[in-house]
Every structure is written in structure tokens, then in C-alpha cells.
Amino acid sequence: MRAEEISVMSRLLSDLGVELPVLAAPMAGGGSTSDLVVAAARAGSMGFLAAGYKPAHILAEQMRTVREQGALYGVNVFAPNPVPVSVDAYRRYARTVQAEADRYGLSLSDSVPKEDDDDWTAKIDLLVESPVPWISFTFGIPDSTVVRALRRAGTTVLQSVTTVEEARLAAEAGVDALVVQGPAAGGHSATLTPDRPLVPVSLPDLVAQIRGAVTLPLVAAGGIGMPADVAAALHAGAEATMVGTLLLRADESGASAPHQRALADPAFDTTVLTRAFTGRPARGLRNAFTDRYESSAPAGYPAVHHLTAPLRKAAAAAGDQGLMHLWAGTAYRRAVQEPTARTLRRLTDAL
């Protein structure tokens, strides 16, 4: 990494008062609470509110809560990049998983594909009118006009990427920095081409590849579980790292109790990449649902996500870990019950 590139990212962090090179990743669906984001800031790090799967007015309330506590924070937004699914493929899958829904009195097989953009326009309007220090985008690259509007508002814009090609596209869109996500990451992959298999690559190797292709500052994420992982990513060319799975069992986490228990349960002994729950590749603990339905699940996001959402919600309420989406990266065994601040600081103690 050239000296001027190090200076750019160092300035982005230091100007905000960020001391730790380990940030708290956004975890849509409940994991990233306002309390977790505040705890990260008070530890000398920075956390991201997850805008995904919530309307703009709920995001606004969370932003207000964090601001009232004087905490530094960012926001992660799902950028529209739909994966269409045919009605026939959708209904075929709905009929297939209906057997699981029957036990909770749910009817899925008579539904139709639901497509939406996750309240995209309202969220962008909110974030332009009420600027935050950092915004990261996932799933798609926003139009350059959106990037320019946010930058004019004083926001640093980051784009999640998973390949060199995606990094180049993001640079062309005018973003300030990249979140380089390796395939070991928990939850949804940020890939721009979710209908294609993910390329297996270590996070340090991916960082080095992207470092050689673009000049933007890099934040590395995916599979980080120990200080050595942080050091390897920094050595490869990242200026900071980001962890999510390691915070799922933190005191301030919003992950459900069954999810948190599964992370420590020896019965869940591996993770898998699956589109069975949402129609988009995501890494989670292998369970009965992934075993039964991965082979028959169509690519189709967000339609498949909406299809299985009622079943997943009912399973979570019943503590049925076999039917839940138990998102987890490969370092999930390193997640422990402790304050967020302790986890983040522990990862930097040996640096």
C-alpha cells in the first residue's frame, strides 16, 4: 500500500476519533442494536446500524437513539439488485417447504412472489437530509448521483465488494472506500452476482488482490476470529477490519436466544453457504432446513426471503433451531458472551 493511501484511510478513521482497527459490522434482522453500536463507539471503535429489512421511519428512530447518546456510527443500506424468480419456480419451492409451515399453521403455497426495494428511496432521502459519518452499501452499487448526494452531505461512502471486478466498478461509481468481504463471512454475501457461485479465497488474499487493482482504502471483513486474523488482513493491505459474527453473543446483541445458543452448541458443527432461506447466498450454521431444501431452492431475492420469513419468525419464537436461519461466519466458535467493548479490544490487544 502506498503512503498516500494509508494516509487517506488513517485520516478517515482518526478524524472521527476511531482508535481501534476493528469495526462492528452491520447485521440486518436484529443483531445490530442501537446499544451495540453505542458500545462499539465507546470502546474507541465504530458500529453500523443495519437499515436492511426495516422501513425508513424505524431507521430514523434508531439513528435518533444513537445520536442522543453522542455515539459515532455508520449505517449500512441494501442497494437494489433484485434477482428475479419465475412464478413457476417460486410456487414449486413454496409447495416444497409448505410441509414445514404446516406445523405452525402457516400457508405459503398460495402466495405470489413479492418484490420490493427495501424502502430504498425513503432511506436515501433520510440519509441525505440527516447525514451520518459513514454509509456502506451492500448487494448493489448505487447510482453515482446517489453517491455524490451523500458525499455532498458530508458522508463517507463505502461499498461492499467480493471480487476485483466489483472493486473496480465501485471505484468508478465514486465511492470513498471499500468493504472487502471474504466468502467466510456470516450472513448474506455482498456479491453483485448472487446467481453465480462464490469463489473460494482467503480474506488476506482477496484484500491483496483488490489492493493491487484499486487505490481506494479498504476495510476487510469475513471470518475474522482472532487477533492474528486482524493482523493478516492489515498486513495484506487493509487499513481496518470489521467483525459481525463475533458480536452475535455480545451483551448488547439483538440476536435471538435460540440463535445465540446454537453458536455455542456442539451439535452445530459447521457452516454452509445456502440460498434456501432467502434465494440469495448466505452463510449460516448447517441445520435441518439447509439440508432438506438447499438443493431445491431457486435463486430469487427478495421474493424467497419474503416467502420463508413467516416460517422463520415462527420457528424463532418456538426455539426451533432446525428451521431458523442461523447466520454465522466460519469463526463462529470464537463468539463468546461478553461486552461488545471487550470483544473488540481483545482482537487488537496483540497488534
XYZ file of C-alpha atoms in Angstrom:
351
model
C 0.000 0.000 0.000
C 1.356 3.397 -0.939
C 1.936 6.011 1.745
C -0.772 8.326 0.403
C -3.352 5.512 0.528
C -2.504 4.712 4.145
C -2.840 8.399 4.913
C -6.311 8.589 3.344
C -7.784 5.766 5.419
C -5.904 6.757 8.552
C -7.393 10.211 8.197
C -10.885 8.804 7.629
C -10.583 6.917 10.921
C -8.615 9.405 13.006
C -10.727 12.406 12.000
C -13.693 10.570 13.508
C -11.789 9.611 16.642
C -11.742 5.888 15.792
C -8.865 4.257 17.668
C -9.377 0.547 17.037
C -8.794 -1.018 13.597
C -11.721 -3.383 14.242
C -15.215 -2.063 13.487
C -18.596 -3.583 14.367
C -20.289 -4.853 11.208
C -23.962 -4.277 10.410
C -26.162 -7.321 10.981
C -29.617 -6.938 9.476
C -32.520 -8.735 11.066
C -31.898 -7.733 14.661
C -28.271 -8.422 15.555
C -27.117 -4.811 15.300
C -28.913 -2.955 18.067
C -28.528 0.685 18.987
C -26.907 -0.456 22.242
C -24.290 -2.481 20.349
C -23.459 0.471 18.086
C -23.111 2.783 21.088
C -20.945 0.236 22.912
C -18.620 -0.017 19.910
C -18.225 3.747 19.775
C -17.449 3.977 23.471
C -14.759 1.320 23.024
C -12.970 3.539 20.505
C -14.391 1.664 17.516
C -17.379 2.328 15.291
C -20.537 0.356 14.664
C -23.104 0.341 11.875
C -26.856 0.397 12.159
C -28.342 -2.123 9.738
C -31.006 -0.462 7.599
C -31.945 -3.716 5.873
C -35.443 -5.140 6.409
C -36.797 -2.074 8.172
C -38.721 0.953 6.898
C -37.087 4.350 6.845
C -39.020 5.643 9.858
C -37.708 2.815 12.060
C -34.162 3.517 10.872
C -34.723 7.183 11.730
C -35.710 6.229 15.277
C -32.563 4.141 15.707
C -30.422 6.952 14.350
C -32.015 9.356 16.807
C -31.377 6.968 19.718
C -27.684 6.647 18.874
C -27.267 10.381 18.269
C -28.858 11.225 21.596
C -26.093 9.241 23.262
C -23.416 11.118 21.354
C -22.047 7.991 19.714
C -20.192 7.797 16.430
C -21.869 5.424 13.978
C -22.480 4.441 10.405
C -25.433 2.996 8.511
C -25.496 0.053 6.106
C -28.088 0.039 3.321
C -29.171 -2.684 0.908
C -28.847 -1.228 -2.589
C -31.383 -2.650 -5.048
C -30.034 -5.522 -7.123
C -33.012 -7.883 -7.485
C -32.720 -11.490 -8.542
C -35.988 -12.260 -10.355
C -37.616 -15.642 -9.897
C -40.258 -17.115 -12.187
C -43.717 -17.644 -10.759
C -43.472 -21.361 -11.510
C -40.137 -21.802 -9.711
C -41.386 -19.736 -6.784
C -44.603 -21.729 -6.379
C -42.750 -25.013 -6.754
C -40.478 -24.070 -3.857
C -43.417 -22.771 -1.825
C -45.137 -26.140 -2.166
C -41.922 -27.896 -1.187
C -41.466 -26.015 2.109
C -45.182 -25.979 2.948
C -44.695 -29.186 4.939
C -42.595 -27.228 7.444
C -45.071 -24.339 7.531
C -47.955 -26.700 8.324
C -46.673 -27.302 11.841
C -47.101 -23.585 12.570
C -50.432 -23.188 10.807
C -48.933 -21.096 8.010
C -49.940 -21.155 4.363
C -47.088 -20.429 1.957
C -48.070 -22.348 -1.153
C -50.818 -19.911 -2.199
C -48.534 -16.858 -2.085
C -47.167 -14.934 -5.068
C -43.636 -13.530 -5.462
C -43.179 -10.272 -3.579
C -40.582 -7.924 -4.973
C -39.575 -4.673 -3.282
C -36.596 -2.336 -2.950
C -36.470 -2.297 0.876
C -37.751 1.300 1.083
C -34.710 2.455 -0.874
C -35.778 5.976 -1.888
C -37.070 6.917 1.567
C -33.850 5.716 3.197
C -31.642 7.670 0.812
C -33.776 10.781 1.354
C -33.431 10.322 5.115
C -29.661 9.889 4.945
C -29.195 12.934 2.719
C -31.353 15.073 4.998
C -29.872 13.641 8.222
C -26.251 12.848 7.300
C -24.227 10.234 9.160
C -20.426 9.935 9.169
C -20.233 6.703 7.144
C -22.676 4.822 4.918
C -21.919 1.427 3.409
C -23.866 -0.221 0.614
C -24.418 -3.940 0.119
C -25.915 -6.135 -2.656
C -25.741 -3.430 -5.318
C -23.764 -0.323 -6.223
C -25.872 2.840 -6.049
C -26.038 5.232 -8.942
C -23.256 7.810 -8.956
C -25.837 10.558 -8.387
C -26.720 8.962 -5.036
C -23.047 8.685 -4.130
C -22.470 12.344 -4.980
C -25.510 13.493 -2.992
C -24.336 11.649 0.116
C -20.786 12.922 -0.227
C -22.066 16.490 -0.613
C -23.954 15.978 2.645
C -20.635 15.184 4.334
C -20.891 11.388 4.409
C -18.053 8.996 3.632
C -19.439 6.370 1.247
C -18.266 2.759 1.355
C -19.182 -0.100 -0.965
C -19.116 -3.791 -0.064
C -17.317 -5.890 -2.684
C -16.318 -9.528 -3.035
C -14.116 -9.539 -6.160
C -11.604 -7.398 -8.016
C -14.168 -6.725 -10.744
C -16.673 -5.427 -8.191
C -13.983 -3.245 -6.616
C -13.291 -1.606 -9.954
C -16.998 -0.967 -10.558
C -17.331 0.610 -7.115
C -14.333 2.844 -7.738
C -15.917 4.005 -10.999
C -19.093 4.921 -9.073
C -17.071 7.372 -6.979
C -17.178 5.805 -3.505
C -14.603 6.758 -0.891
C -13.601 3.305 0.379
C -14.378 -0.395 0.054
C -15.507 -3.083 2.465
C -13.788 -6.212 1.164
C -15.920 -9.187 2.194
C -14.444 -12.661 2.014
C -16.595 -15.774 1.473
C -16.078 -16.877 5.107
C -18.368 -14.062 6.275
C -21.614 -14.869 8.045
C -24.989 -13.833 6.717
C -25.601 -12.713 3.159
C -22.748 -12.424 0.743
C -22.355 -8.930 -0.667
C -21.754 -10.363 -4.133
C -23.172 -8.367 -7.019
C -23.832 -11.613 -8.909
C -25.729 -13.812 -6.431
C -26.726 -16.266 -9.156
C -23.075 -17.335 -9.540
C -21.038 -19.495 -7.132
C -18.759 -17.607 -4.766
C -15.051 -18.000 -5.475
C -13.245 -19.617 -2.515
C -10.437 -17.305 -1.409
C -8.881 -16.347 1.912
C -9.571 -12.845 3.177
C -5.897 -11.759 3.118
C -5.539 -12.993 -0.465
C -8.699 -11.178 -1.533
C -7.524 -7.980 0.152
C -4.163 -8.240 -1.591
C -5.820 -8.808 -4.978
C -8.072 -5.782 -4.582
C -5.242 -3.702 -3.135
C -3.329 -4.315 -6.346
C -6.270 -3.297 -8.535
C -7.650 -0.096 -6.956
C -6.304 2.754 -4.890
C -9.267 3.139 -2.531
C -8.837 2.467 1.209
C -10.000 -0.991 2.300
C -11.870 -2.418 5.299
C -11.569 -6.215 5.479
C -14.410 -8.449 6.706
C -15.298 -12.131 6.781
C -14.134 -14.948 9.023
C -12.130 -12.829 11.447
C -11.978 -14.577 14.823
C -8.584 -13.848 16.381
C -6.027 -11.035 16.600
C -3.923 -12.970 14.080
C -6.758 -12.642 11.546
C -6.856 -8.896 12.071
C -3.092 -8.670 11.677
C -3.160 -10.755 8.482
C -5.806 -8.540 6.890
C -3.926 -5.368 7.808
C -0.681 -6.826 6.520
C -2.377 -7.700 3.216
C -3.320 -4.062 2.644
C -6.448 -3.271 4.654
C -6.382 -0.257 6.928
C -9.155 -1.605 9.160
C -11.227 -4.741 9.702
C -14.831 -5.477 10.579
C -16.457 -8.249 12.614
C -20.068 -9.356 12.899
C -20.427 -12.997 13.930
C -18.104 -12.472 16.904
C -20.606 -9.955 18.280
C -23.722 -12.097 17.946
C -23.342 -13.329 21.546
C -22.262 -9.964 22.922
C -24.213 -8.498 25.824
C -25.648 -5.840 23.533
C -26.527 -8.159 20.641
C -30.093 -8.381 19.388
C -29.693 -11.917 18.029
C -32.420 -14.261 19.259
C -31.752 -16.573 22.195
C -32.014 -19.726 20.042
C -29.517 -18.253 17.586
C -27.070 -17.369 20.344
C -27.376 -20.834 21.897
C -26.738 -22.516 18.553
C -23.445 -20.664 18.127
C -22.123 -22.425 21.238
C -23.901 -25.763 20.751
C -21.580 -28.630 19.696
C -24.457 -30.084 17.665
C -23.969 -27.273 15.138
C -20.532 -28.186 13.928
C -20.174 -26.414 10.594
C -21.391 -23.567 8.410
C -22.739 -23.746 4.870
C -23.434 -21.313 2.078
C -27.121 -21.545 1.295
C -29.873 -19.775 -0.603
C -32.584 -21.968 0.927
C -33.846 -19.209 3.228
C -33.723 -16.120 1.023
C -32.881 -17.031 -2.555
C -29.535 -15.291 -2.163
C -26.273 -16.912 -0.949
C -25.728 -16.562 2.774
C -23.530 -18.394 5.270
C -25.103 -19.925 8.347
C -24.955 -22.918 10.643
C -25.914 -26.119 8.889
C -29.301 -27.314 10.107
C -32.281 -29.381 9.009
C -33.654 -26.680 6.721
C -30.411 -26.219 4.791
C -30.018 -29.992 4.454
C -33.541 -30.506 3.145
C -34.043 -27.520 0.878
C -30.735 -26.155 -0.419
C -30.855 -28.391 -3.482
C -34.368 -27.286 -4.449
C -34.190 -23.579 -3.552
C -34.343 -21.230 -6.537
C -32.300 -18.079 -6.895
C -34.742 -15.281 -6.232
C -34.241 -12.296 -3.962
C -36.113 -10.760 -2.221
C -39.060 -12.981 -3.201
C -37.749 -16.136 -1.490
C -36.802 -14.089 1.579
C -40.395 -12.883 1.873
C -41.717 -16.401 1.254
C -39.850 -18.023 4.156
C -39.921 -15.031 6.542
C -43.160 -16.055 8.350
C -41.850 -19.596 8.833
C -38.504 -18.380 10.159
C -40.234 -15.977 12.533
C -42.499 -18.697 13.879
C -39.573 -21.095 14.268
C -37.561 -18.490 16.172
C -40.478 -17.823 18.525
C -40.738 -21.563 19.185
C -36.996 -22.004 19.584
C -36.961 -24.379 16.616
C -33.321 -24.137 15.540
C -33.821 -26.650 12.752
C -35.942 -24.221 10.720
C -34.243 -20.923 11.589
C -31.654 -19.042 9.591
C -28.688 -19.228 11.953
C -26.350 -16.822 10.186
C -22.726 -17.342 11.167
C -19.276 -16.892 9.684
C -16.635 -19.579 9.853
C -15.152 -18.154 13.081
C -18.450 -18.549 14.976
C -16.888 -20.657 17.744
C -14.892 -17.578 18.755
C -18.090 -15.705 19.666
C -18.438 -15.504 23.442
C -20.800 -13.914 25.925
C -19.123 -10.678 26.946
C -19.499 -6.931 26.402
C -19.029 -5.667 22.873
C -16.147 -3.492 24.023
C -14.240 -6.463 25.383
C -14.576 -8.409 22.123
C -13.351 -5.501 20.016
C -10.445 -4.698 22.300
C -9.456 -8.350 22.622
C -8.976 -8.515 18.869
C -6.481 -5.658 18.957
C -4.546 -6.484 22.151
C -1.690 -8.218 20.323
C -1.361 -5.691 17.482
